[in-house]
Amino acid sequence: MKAVVWHGTGDIRLDEVPDPKIQEPTDAIIRITRSAICGTDLHMVRGTMPDMVEGTVLGHEAVGVVEETGASVRGFSPGDRVVVTSSIGCGTCSYCRAGYYAQCDTANPNGPAAGTCFFGGPKSTGPVDGLQAEYARVPYAATSLVRVPDAVSDDQAILLSDMFPTAWFGAELAEVGPGDSVLVLGAGAVGQFAVAAAKRQGAGRVLVVDGIDSRLDKARGQNAETIDFNREDPVAVAKDLTGGIGVDRVIEAVGVDAERPKAGPAAKATEQDAERFESERAAAAPQGDPSGDQWVPGDAPSLALQWAVDAAAKAGSIGIIGVYPPGFRSFPIGAAMNKNLTVKMGNCNHRRYLPGLLDLVVEGTVDPTAFITRHEPPVDAIEAYETFDRREDGWLKTVLDVT
């Protein structure tokens, strides 16, 4: 079959690889009908998610049709339409039973202390071959697959594999409640869903920060109040819009590949931190190439964290869902402590949220397809990766139409 395969930092290819096989009685094989490219995938290619294993199939989002099931998979049959949860949980350990599927004791072959197991990730997560392929093996299928109702299209379901659950999780981490003012840092696909999640969890108003016009336009379409960090200082604007107090809640949906503003007052304010940012980038992506024009790691790895802490009101709360590698060590702990902030973070427990979010789609409360801006056939997957990586205007979420 064809699959997008990681060969090294800055080196991904559309390869012919062996078809997946049932390896454990809890496995299922699915024929993939939709996959997608996520900002997390770019971390693997840019080098800001290190320790990848050459030959790993990338991708952690998919919708498909069950082709074959292992002997212990009782709830699915060939022909069932399913969406795959990006993180893998066994469903039976104490963590899974408590809803912490991302911290499953069993799924990660590196052992209970290794943490989250997900598709298409580095060695520390398995590795488990990913979902940007024609077929995939799904471990612990009883937990990792969720049936797609007939009323939900493949295009709608693919955004529930990772994006919407992660955003919902982020709003919960930030403790969004009725009447809260919420700042979303990052207006990519997860940021857009964070706006939707915050509103449905009771937010009174939602502010969104980004530097790409098309993303801000999309957020404005949800009646979010937008802030362009290339024209304004986002912290100053957030405080001005909240009477000088700051926002009640922050959802940080940017992560380690944050970029410095290119113009405006925020650009001047971050110049003094340029040396520190460069040191952070070198530590986060030692194999990355910051001098090129492709696969360039972000030039301000801790900036979104700094803005989150600075923009939050005293005794406010922050939910961090932007991706940071295990070795990343920069966080403004002193400022956060002295403001009595609550800070929560983590990898999403996708299985915990996905069924309920499917109900929202069936009811018509949310239409995820509003955030798909590109459809590409698998043969164009590498080109789509390259364009998405360059952070070009108009590229919000790219879906790979496998069939």
Tab-separated table of N, CA and C in Angstrom, residues 12-91:
chain	number	residue	atom	x	y	z
A	12	ILE	N	10.364	13.292	4.272
A	12	ILE	CA	9.222	12.388	4.270
A	12	ILE	C	8.931	12.005	2.819
A	13	ARG	N	8.402	10.791	2.639
A	13	ARG	CA	8.188	10.283	1.289
A	13	ARG	C	6.883	9.502	1.218
A	14	LEU	N	6.307	9.473	0.034
A	14	LEU	CA	5.160	8.614	-0.216
A	14	LEU	C	5.705	7.288	-0.722
A	15	ASP	N	5.707	6.275	0.141
A	15	ASP	CA	6.350	4.990	-0.134
A	15	ASP	C	5.333	3.879	-0.333
A	16	GLU	N	5.793	2.828	-0.968
A	16	GLU	CA	5.075	1.557	-0.957
A	16	GLU	C	5.548	0.778	0.268
A	17	VAL	N	4.617	0.396	1.133
A	17	VAL	CA	4.966	-0.349	2.349
A	17	VAL	C	4.073	-1.579	2.446
A	18	PRO	N	4.466	-2.573	3.234
A	18	PRO	CA	3.630	-3.776	3.367
A	18	PRO	C	2.257	-3.462	3.960
A	19	ASP	N	1.261	-4.180	3.509
A	19	ASP	CA	-0.069	-4.046	4.098
A	19	ASP	C	-0.014	-4.464	5.564
A	20	PRO	N	-0.763	-3.786	6.429
A	20	PRO	CA	-0.763	-4.169	7.846
A	20	PRO	C	-1.473	-5.503	8.063
A	21	LYS	N	-1.083	-6.179	9.128
A	21	LYS	CA	-1.673	-7.467	9.479
A	21	LYS	C	-2.129	-7.457	10.941
A	22	ILE	N	-3.080	-8.301	11.256
A	22	ILE	CA	-3.475	-8.509	12.645
A	22	ILE	C	-2.283	-9.086	13.399
A	23	GLN	N	-1.881	-8.422	14.484
A	23	GLN	CA	-0.760	-8.904	15.288
A	23	GLN	C	-1.207	-9.418	16.656
A	24	GLU	N	-2.293	-8.859	17.151
A	24	GLU	CA	-2.828	-9.245	18.450
A	24	GLU	C	-4.331	-9.482	18.310
A	25	PRO	N	-4.901	-10.301	19.162
A	25	PRO	CA	-6.345	-10.558	19.050
A	25	PRO	C	-7.202	-9.324	19.280
A	26	THR	N	-6.630	-8.270	19.869
A	26	THR	CA	-7.379	-7.029	20.117
A	26	THR	C	-7.267	-6.040	18.961
A	27	ASP	N	-6.570	-6.407	17.878
A	27	ASP	CA	-6.364	-5.512	16.730
A	27	ASP	C	-7.557	-5.519	15.775
A	28	ALA	N	-7.614	-4.470	14.968
A	28	ALA	CA	-8.477	-4.445	13.781
A	28	ALA	C	-7.685	-3.848	12.637
A	29	ILE	N	-8.042	-4.214	11.421
A	29	ILE	CA	-7.485	-3.596	10.221
A	29	ILE	C	-8.598	-2.764	9.593
A	30	ILE	N	-8.276	-1.502	9.270
A	30	ILE	CA	-9.274	-0.661	8.611
A	30	ILE	C	-8.745	-0.191	7.259
A	31	ARG	N	-9.674	-0.023	6.332
A	31	ARG	CA	-9.379	0.643	5.064
A	31	ARG	C	-9.681	2.124	5.253
A	32	ILE	N	-8.687	2.954	5.079
A	32	ILE	CA	-8.839	4.374	5.396
A	32	ILE	C	-9.501	5.119	4.243
A	33	THR	N	-10.528	5.890	4.558
A	33	THR	CA	-11.209	6.704	3.560
A	33	THR	C	-10.884	8.184	3.690
A	34	ARG	N	-10.518	8.619	4.877
A	34	ARG	CA	-10.061	9.991	5.106
A	34	ARG	C	-8.925	9.957	6.122
A	35	SER	N	-7.887	10.723	5.840
A	35	SER	CA	-6.846	11.005	6.820
A	35	SER	C	-6.651	12.509	6.821
A	36	ALA	N	-5.690	13.005	7.573
A	36	ALA	CA	-5.494	14.453	7.636
A	36	ALA	C	-4.072	14.764	8.061
A	37	ILE	N	-3.654	15.988	7.762
A	37	ILE	CA	-2.342	16.477	8.182
A	37	ILE	C	-2.550	17.452	9.331
A	38	CYS	N	-1.818	17.222	10.421
A	38	CYS	CA	-1.965	18.010	11.644
A	38	CYS	C	-0.673	18.764	11.930
A	39	GLY	N	-0.784	19.861	12.659
A	39	GLY	CA	0.408	20.584	13.066
A	39	GLY	C	1.371	19.721	13.851
A	40	THR	N	0.854	18.740	14.593
A	40	THR	CA	1.727	17.825	15.326
A	40	THR	C	2.598	17.016	14.369
A	41	ASP	N	2.043	16.641	13.207
A	41	ASP	CA	2.846	15.929	12.205
A	41	ASP	C	4.034	16.770	11.764
A	42	LEU	N	3.827	18.077	11.664
A	42	LEU	CA	4.923	18.962	11.254
A	42	LEU	C	6.036	18.976	12.291
A	43	HIS	N	5.689	18.820	13.574
A	43	HIS	CA	6.739	18.745	14.600
A	43	HIS	C	7.701	17.600	14.291
A	44	MET	N	7.150	16.470	13.853
A	44	MET	CA	7.996	15.308	13.542
A	44	MET	C	8.967	15.620	12.411
A	45	VAL	N	8.469	16.344	11.409
A	45	VAL	CA	9.289	16.599	10.229
A	45	VAL	C	10.276	17.743	10.481
A	46	ARG	N	9.857	18.740	11.247
A	46	ARG	CA	10.748	19.869	11.549
A	46	ARG	C	11.826	19.506	12.566
A	47	GLY	N	11.600	18.460	13.336
A	47	GLY	CA	12.565	18.055	14.339
A	47	GLY	C	12.241	18.524	15.731
A	48	THR	N	11.104	19.202	15.923
A	48	THR	CA	10.737	19.659	17.263
A	48	THR	C	10.015	18.578	18.070
A	49	MET	N	9.807	17.427	17.479
A	49	MET	CA	9.387	16.226	18.208
A	49	MET	C	10.436	15.164	17.893
A	50	PRO	N	11.515	15.116	18.676
A	50	PRO	CA	12.670	14.296	18.315
A	50	PRO	C	12.468	12.802	18.572
A	51	ASP	N	13.491	12.030	18.218
A	51	ASP	CA	13.556	10.593	18.487
A	51	ASP	C	12.579	9.794	17.644
A	52	MET	N	12.324	10.263	16.427
A	52	MET	CA	11.509	9.483	15.498
A	52	MET	C	12.305	8.281	14.989
A	53	VAL	N	11.595	7.234	14.621
A	53	VAL	CA	12.212	6.016	14.092
A	53	VAL	C	12.015	5.993	12.581
A	54	GLU	N	13.122	5.869	11.839
A	54	GLU	CA	13.022	5.850	10.389
A	54	GLU	C	12.115	4.711	9.934
A	55	GLY	N	11.253	5.019	8.973
A	55	GLY	CA	10.311	4.025	8.460
A	55	GLY	C	8.936	4.084	9.086
A	56	THR	N	8.748	4.970	10.080
A	56	THR	CA	7.435	5.092	10.722
A	56	THR	C	6.448	5.772	9.788
A	57	VAL	N	5.269	5.185	9.629
A	57	VAL	CA	4.188	5.820	8.874
A	57	VAL	C	3.617	6.945	9.721
A	58	LEU	N	3.473	8.130	9.135
A	58	LEU	CA	2.990	9.292	9.865
A	58	LEU	C	1.460	9.341	9.904
A	59	GLY	N	0.942	10.262	10.730
A	59	GLY	CA	-0.487	10.536	10.771
A	59	GLY	C	-1.193	9.902	11.951
A	60	HIS	N	-2.088	10.676	12.586
A	60	HIS	CA	-2.826	10.164	13.739
A	60	HIS	C	-4.316	10.488	13.668
A	61	GLU	N	-4.801	10.788	12.467
A	61	GLU	CA	-6.229	11.080	12.283
A	61	GLU	C	-6.748	10.238	11.124
A	62	ALA	N	-7.859	9.552	11.332
A	62	ALA	CA	-8.408	8.748	10.235
A	62	ALA	C	-9.865	8.382	10.464
A	63	VAL	N	-10.548	8.252	9.351
A	63	VAL	CA	-11.874	7.637	9.272
A	63	VAL	C	-11.749	6.504	8.271
A	64	GLY	N	-12.443	5.411	8.523
A	64	GLY	CA	-12.319	4.298	7.590
A	64	GLY	C	-13.410	3.259	7.764
A	65	VAL	N	-13.173	2.117	7.144
A	65	VAL	CA	-14.111	1.004	7.166
A	65	VAL	C	-13.372	-0.224	7.692
A	66	VAL	N	-13.971	-0.913	8.636
A	66	VAL	CA	-13.351	-2.107	9.203
A	66	VAL	C	-13.258	-3.191	8.127
A	67	GLU	N	-12.049	-3.750	7.968
A	67	GLU	CA	-11.808	-4.827	7.013
A	67	GLU	C	-11.692	-6.180	7.703
A	68	GLU	N	-11.061	-6.175	8.886
A	68	GLU	CA	-10.782	-7.440	9.577
A	68	GLU	C	-10.654	-7.149	11.069
A	69	THR	N	-11.067	-8.085	11.890
A	69	THR	CA	-10.955	-7.917	13.340
A	69	THR	C	-10.261	-9.117	13.963
A	70	GLY	N	-9.529	-8.856	15.066
A	70	GLY	CA	-8.918	-9.932	15.827
A	70	GLY	C	-9.965	-10.712	16.608
A	71	ALA	N	-9.560	-11.845	17.133
A	71	ALA	CA	-10.501	-12.749	17.798
A	71	ALA	C	-11.161	-12.135	19.028
A	72	SER	N	-10.489	-11.149	19.663
A	72	SER	CA	-11.045	-10.564	20.889
A	72	SER	C	-11.866	-9.304	20.634
A	73	VAL	N	-12.008	-8.895	19.383
A	73	VAL	CA	-12.775	-7.689	19.059
A	73	VAL	C	-14.209	-8.107	18.767
A	74	ARG	N	-15.105	-7.821	19.700
A	74	ARG	CA	-16.474	-8.315	19.620
A	74	ARG	C	-17.479	-7.263	19.158
A	75	GLY	N	-17.132	-5.981	19.263
A	75	GLY	CA	-18.126	-4.942	19.002
A	75	GLY	C	-18.111	-4.365	17.604
A	76	PHE	N	-17.198	-4.823	16.750
A	76	PHE	CA	-17.108	-4.309	15.381
A	76	PHE	C	-17.074	-5.467	14.398
A	77	SER	N	-17.583	-5.184	13.202
A	77	SER	CA	-17.611	-6.190	12.146
A	77	SER	C	-17.109	-5.573	10.853
A	78	PRO	N	-16.595	-6.368	9.935
A	78	PRO	CA	-16.207	-5.838	8.633
A	78	PRO	C	-17.346	-5.056	7.986
A	79	GLY	N	-17.003	-3.897	7.444
A	79	GLY	CA	-18.004	-3.028	6.830
A	79	GLY	C	-18.435	-1.861	7.692
A	80	ASP	N	-18.129	-1.901	9.005
A	80	ASP	CA	-18.502	-0.792	9.890
A	80	ASP	C	-17.677	0.452	9.570
A	81	ARG	N	-18.343	1.604	9.493
A	81	ARG	CA	-17.646	2.890	9.355
A	81	ARG	C	-17.201	3.344	10.739
A	82	VAL	N	-15.935	3.746	10.847
A	82	VAL	CA	-15.378	4.081	12.159
A	82	VAL	C	-14.475	5.307	12.064
A	83	VAL	N	-14.338	5.991	13.191
A	83	VAL	CA	-13.335	7.035	13.349
A	83	VAL	C	-12.330	6.531	14.380
A	84	VAL	N	-11.055	6.836	14.139
A	84	VAL	CA	-9.981	6.357	15.001
A	84	VAL	C	-9.616	7.430	16.015
A	85	THR	N	-9.473	7.037	17.270
A	85	THR	CA	-9.001	7.977	18.285
A	85	THR	C	-7.486	8.130	18.151
A	86	SER	N	-6.989	9.355	18.166
A	86	SER	CA	-5.566	9.591	17.902
A	86	SER	C	-4.666	8.974	18.952
A	87	SER	N	-5.073	9.026	20.208
A	87	SER	CA	-4.314	8.377	21.276
A	87	SER	C	-4.903	6.988	21.512
A	88	ILE	N	-4.051	6.059	21.934
A	88	ILE	CA	-4.428	4.652	22.037
A	88	ILE	C	-4.524	4.250	23.510
A	89	GLY	N	-5.635	3.653	23.876
A	89	GLY	CA	-5.814	3.165	25.244
A	89	GLY	C	-6.374	1.758	25.237
A	90	CYS	N	-5.987	0.970	26.236
A	90	CYS	CA	-6.439	-0.418	26.278
A	90	CYS	C	-7.894	-0.548	26.696
A	91	GLY	N	-8.371	0.430	27.478
A	91	GLY	CA	-9.757	0.396	27.932
A	91	GLY	C	-9.996	-0.343	29.226
